[in-house]
PDB file of C-alpha atoms in Angstrom:
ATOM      1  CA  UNK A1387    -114.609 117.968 -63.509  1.00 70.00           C
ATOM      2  CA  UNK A1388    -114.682 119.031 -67.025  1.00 88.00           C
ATOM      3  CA  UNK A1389    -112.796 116.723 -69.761  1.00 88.00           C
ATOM      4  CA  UNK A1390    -110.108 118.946 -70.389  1.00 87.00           C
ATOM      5  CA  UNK A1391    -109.178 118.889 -66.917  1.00 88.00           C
ATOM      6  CA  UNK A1392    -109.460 114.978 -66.472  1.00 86.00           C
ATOM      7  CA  UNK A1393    -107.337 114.471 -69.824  1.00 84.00           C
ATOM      8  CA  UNK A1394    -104.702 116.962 -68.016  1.00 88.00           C
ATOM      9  CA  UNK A1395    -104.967 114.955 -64.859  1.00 87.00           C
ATOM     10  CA  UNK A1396    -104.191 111.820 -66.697  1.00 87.00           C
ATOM     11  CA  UNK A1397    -101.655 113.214 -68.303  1.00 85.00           C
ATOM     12  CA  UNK A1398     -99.714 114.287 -65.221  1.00 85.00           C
ATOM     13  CA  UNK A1399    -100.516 111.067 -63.433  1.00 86.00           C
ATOM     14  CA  UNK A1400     -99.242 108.724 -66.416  1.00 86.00           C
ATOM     15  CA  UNK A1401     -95.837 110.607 -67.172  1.00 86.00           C
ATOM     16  CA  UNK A1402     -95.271 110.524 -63.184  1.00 85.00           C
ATOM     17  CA  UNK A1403     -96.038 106.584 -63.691  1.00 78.00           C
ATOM     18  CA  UNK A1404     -93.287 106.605 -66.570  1.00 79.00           C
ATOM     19  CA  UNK A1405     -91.023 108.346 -64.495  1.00 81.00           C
ATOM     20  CA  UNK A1406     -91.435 106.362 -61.014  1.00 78.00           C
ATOM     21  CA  UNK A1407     -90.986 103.009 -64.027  1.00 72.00           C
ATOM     22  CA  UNK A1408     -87.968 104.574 -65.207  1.00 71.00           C
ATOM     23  CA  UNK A1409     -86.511 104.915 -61.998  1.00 75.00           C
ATOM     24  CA  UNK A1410     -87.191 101.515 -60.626  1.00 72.00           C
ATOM     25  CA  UNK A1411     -85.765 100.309 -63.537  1.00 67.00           C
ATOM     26  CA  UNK A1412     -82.172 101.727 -62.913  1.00 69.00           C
ATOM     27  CA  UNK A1413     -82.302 100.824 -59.102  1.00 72.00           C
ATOM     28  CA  UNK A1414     -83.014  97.370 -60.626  1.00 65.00           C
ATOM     29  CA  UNK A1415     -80.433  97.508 -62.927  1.00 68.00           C
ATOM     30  CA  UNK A1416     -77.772  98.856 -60.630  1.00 68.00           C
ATOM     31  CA  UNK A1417     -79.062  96.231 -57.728  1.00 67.00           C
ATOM     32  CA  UNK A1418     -78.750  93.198 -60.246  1.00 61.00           C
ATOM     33  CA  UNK A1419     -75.403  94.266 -61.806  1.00 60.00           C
ATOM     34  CA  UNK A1420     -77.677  94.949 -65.649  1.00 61.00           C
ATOM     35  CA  UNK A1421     -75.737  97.030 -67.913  1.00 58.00           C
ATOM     36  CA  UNK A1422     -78.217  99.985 -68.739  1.00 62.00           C
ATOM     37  CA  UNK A1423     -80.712  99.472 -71.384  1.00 75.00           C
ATOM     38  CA  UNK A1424     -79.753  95.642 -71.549  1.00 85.00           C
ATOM     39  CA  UNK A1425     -82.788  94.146 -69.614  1.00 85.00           C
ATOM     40  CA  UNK A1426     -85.305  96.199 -71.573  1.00 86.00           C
ATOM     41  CA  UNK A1427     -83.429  95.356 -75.194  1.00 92.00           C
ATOM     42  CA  UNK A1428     -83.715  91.794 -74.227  1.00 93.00           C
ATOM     43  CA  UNK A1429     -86.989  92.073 -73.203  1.00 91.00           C
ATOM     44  CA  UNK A1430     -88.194  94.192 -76.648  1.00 93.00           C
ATOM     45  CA  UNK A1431     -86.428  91.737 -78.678  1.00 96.00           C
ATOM     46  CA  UNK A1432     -88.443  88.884 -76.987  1.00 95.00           C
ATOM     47  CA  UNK A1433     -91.756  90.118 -78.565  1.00 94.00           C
ATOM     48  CA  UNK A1434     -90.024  91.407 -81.790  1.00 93.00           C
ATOM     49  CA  UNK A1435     -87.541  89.019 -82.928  1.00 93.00           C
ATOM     50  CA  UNK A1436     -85.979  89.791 -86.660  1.00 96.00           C
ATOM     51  CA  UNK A1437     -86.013  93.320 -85.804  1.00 96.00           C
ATOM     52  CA  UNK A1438     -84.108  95.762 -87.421  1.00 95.00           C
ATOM     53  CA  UNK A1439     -81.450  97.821 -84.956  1.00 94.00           C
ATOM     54  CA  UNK A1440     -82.903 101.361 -86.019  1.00 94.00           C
ATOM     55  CA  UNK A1441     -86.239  99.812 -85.520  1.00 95.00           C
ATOM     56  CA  UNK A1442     -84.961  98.891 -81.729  1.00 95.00           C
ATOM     57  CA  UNK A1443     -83.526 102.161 -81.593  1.00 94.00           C
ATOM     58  CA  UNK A1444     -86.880 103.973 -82.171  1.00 94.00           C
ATOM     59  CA  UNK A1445     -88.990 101.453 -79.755  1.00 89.00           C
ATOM     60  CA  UNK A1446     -86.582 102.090 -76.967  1.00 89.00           C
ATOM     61  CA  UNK A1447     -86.663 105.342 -77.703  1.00 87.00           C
ATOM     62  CA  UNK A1448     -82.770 105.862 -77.457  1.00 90.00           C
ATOM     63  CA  UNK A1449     -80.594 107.089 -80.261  1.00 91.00           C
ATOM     64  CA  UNK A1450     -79.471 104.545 -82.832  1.00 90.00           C
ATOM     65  CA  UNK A1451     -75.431 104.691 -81.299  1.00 88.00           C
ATOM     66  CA  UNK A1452     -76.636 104.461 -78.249  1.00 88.00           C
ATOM     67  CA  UNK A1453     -78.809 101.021 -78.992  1.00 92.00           C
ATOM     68  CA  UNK A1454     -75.726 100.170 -80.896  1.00 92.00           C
ATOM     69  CA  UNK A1455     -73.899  99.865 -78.206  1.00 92.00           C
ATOM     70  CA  UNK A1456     -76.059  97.911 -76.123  1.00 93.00           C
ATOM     71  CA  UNK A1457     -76.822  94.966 -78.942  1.00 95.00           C
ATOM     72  CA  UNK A1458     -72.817  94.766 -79.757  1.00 95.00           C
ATOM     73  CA  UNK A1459     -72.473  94.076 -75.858  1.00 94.00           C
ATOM     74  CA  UNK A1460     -75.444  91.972 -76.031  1.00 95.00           C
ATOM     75  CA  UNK A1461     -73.816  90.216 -79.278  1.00 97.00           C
ATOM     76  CA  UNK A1462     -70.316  89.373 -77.253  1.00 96.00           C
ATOM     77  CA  UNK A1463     -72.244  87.724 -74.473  1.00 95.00           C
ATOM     78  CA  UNK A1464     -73.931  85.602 -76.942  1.00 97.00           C
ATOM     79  CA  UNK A1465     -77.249  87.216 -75.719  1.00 96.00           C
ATOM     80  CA  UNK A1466     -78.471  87.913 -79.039  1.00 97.00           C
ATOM     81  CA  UNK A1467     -77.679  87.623 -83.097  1.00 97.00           C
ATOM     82  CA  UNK A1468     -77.656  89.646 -86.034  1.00 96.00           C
ATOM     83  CA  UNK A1469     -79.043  87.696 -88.934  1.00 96.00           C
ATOM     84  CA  UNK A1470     -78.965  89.085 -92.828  1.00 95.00           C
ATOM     85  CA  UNK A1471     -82.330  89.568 -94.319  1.00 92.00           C
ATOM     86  CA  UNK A1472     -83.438  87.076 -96.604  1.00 91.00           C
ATOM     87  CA  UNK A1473     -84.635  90.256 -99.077  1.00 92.00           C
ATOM     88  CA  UNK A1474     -82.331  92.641 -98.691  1.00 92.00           C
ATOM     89  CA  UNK A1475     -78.149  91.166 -97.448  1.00 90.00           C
ATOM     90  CA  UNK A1476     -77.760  94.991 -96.416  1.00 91.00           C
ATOM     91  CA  UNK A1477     -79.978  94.632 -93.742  1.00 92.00           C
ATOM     92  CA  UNK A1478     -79.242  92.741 -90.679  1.00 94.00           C
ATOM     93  CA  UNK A1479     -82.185  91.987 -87.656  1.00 97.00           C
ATOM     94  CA  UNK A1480     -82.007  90.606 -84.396  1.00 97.00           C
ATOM     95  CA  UNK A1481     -82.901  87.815 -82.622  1.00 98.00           C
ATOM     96  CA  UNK A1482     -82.548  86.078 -79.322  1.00 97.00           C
ATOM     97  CA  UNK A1483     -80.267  83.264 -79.134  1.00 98.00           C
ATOM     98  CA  UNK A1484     -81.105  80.291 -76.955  1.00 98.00           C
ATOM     99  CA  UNK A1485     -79.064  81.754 -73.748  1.00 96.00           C
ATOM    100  CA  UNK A1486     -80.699  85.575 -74.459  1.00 95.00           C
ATOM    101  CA  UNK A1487     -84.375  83.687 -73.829  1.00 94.00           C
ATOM    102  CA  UNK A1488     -83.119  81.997 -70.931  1.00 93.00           C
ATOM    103  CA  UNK A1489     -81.513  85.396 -69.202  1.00 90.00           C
ATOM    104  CA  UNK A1490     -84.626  87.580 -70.134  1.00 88.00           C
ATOM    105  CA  UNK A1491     -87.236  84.755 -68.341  1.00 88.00           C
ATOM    106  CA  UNK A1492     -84.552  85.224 -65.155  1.00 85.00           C
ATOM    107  CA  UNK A1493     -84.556  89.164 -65.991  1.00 80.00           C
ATOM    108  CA  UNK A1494     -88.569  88.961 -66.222  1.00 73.00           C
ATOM    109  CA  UNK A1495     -89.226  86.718 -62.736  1.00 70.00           C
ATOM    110  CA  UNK A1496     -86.619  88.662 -60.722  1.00 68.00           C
ATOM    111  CA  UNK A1497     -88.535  92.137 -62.251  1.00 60.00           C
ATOM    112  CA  UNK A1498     -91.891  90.930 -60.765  1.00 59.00           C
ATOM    113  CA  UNK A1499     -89.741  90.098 -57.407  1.00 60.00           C
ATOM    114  CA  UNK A1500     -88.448  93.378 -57.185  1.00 61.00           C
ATOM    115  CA  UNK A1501     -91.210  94.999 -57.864  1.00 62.00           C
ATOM    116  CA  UNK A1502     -93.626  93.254 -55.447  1.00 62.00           C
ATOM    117  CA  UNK A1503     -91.254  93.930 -52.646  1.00 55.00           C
TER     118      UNK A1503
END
C-alpha cells in the first residue's frame, strides 16, 4: 500500500473513531442525566485550570455562547469559578472548585464503566 493511501486510511479510520467517541459520549450523557458539554468542560478544566472561557471555547471546539452557557450552569452548581486575572481585572479564568474535582473523578470512573461494558 502506497503512503498516500495509508495516510487516507488513517484518516477515515480516526474521524470514524471521533465520531463513534462523540456518540458514546451523548448516550453517556443522556444515560447519567449530564447536561451536554458539562462532563467534557469539567473534565478540560481539570488539566487547564485558570483558563480563559474563549480559550475553553476553542479547546472544546464549540462556539464561545455556546461554552458560555455551559460554565454559567456549571457556575450555579458551584461546579466551577471565575477568578479575575491577577494582570489584567478584564479577564476572568476558570477553575474547579472543590465539589467540580469531586464530580469530574465520579464523571471520570463511571466513563471507564460505561465504556468497558
Amino acid at each position: 500500500m502506497a503512503e498516500e493511501e495509508l495516510n487516507e486510511e488513517l484518516f477515515h479510520r480516526s474521524m470514524s473513531l471521533q465520531r463513534q467517541l462523540a456518540q458514546m459520549g451523548m448516550r453517556y450523557e443522556k444515560l447519567h442525566g449530564g447536561v451536554r458539554g458539562q462532563n467534557r468542560t469539567l473534565a478540560l478544566l481539570s488539566k487547564n485550570e485558570g483558563m480563559k472561557q474563549a480559550e475553553l471555547a476553542r479547546f472544546a471546539r464549540v462556539r464561545p455562547s455556546s461554552i458560555s452557557e455551559v460554565v454559567d450552569r456549571l457556575e450555579r452548581h458551584g461546579l466551577i469559578e471565575r477568578r479575575r486575572d491577577n494582570s489584567d481585572h478584564r479577564v476572568f479564568r476558570l477553575y474547579l472548585t472543590e465539589k467540580g474535582r469531586e464530580q469530574n473523578e465520579r464523571n471520570h470512573s463511571s466513563w471507564l464503566g460505561f465504556v468497558g461494558d
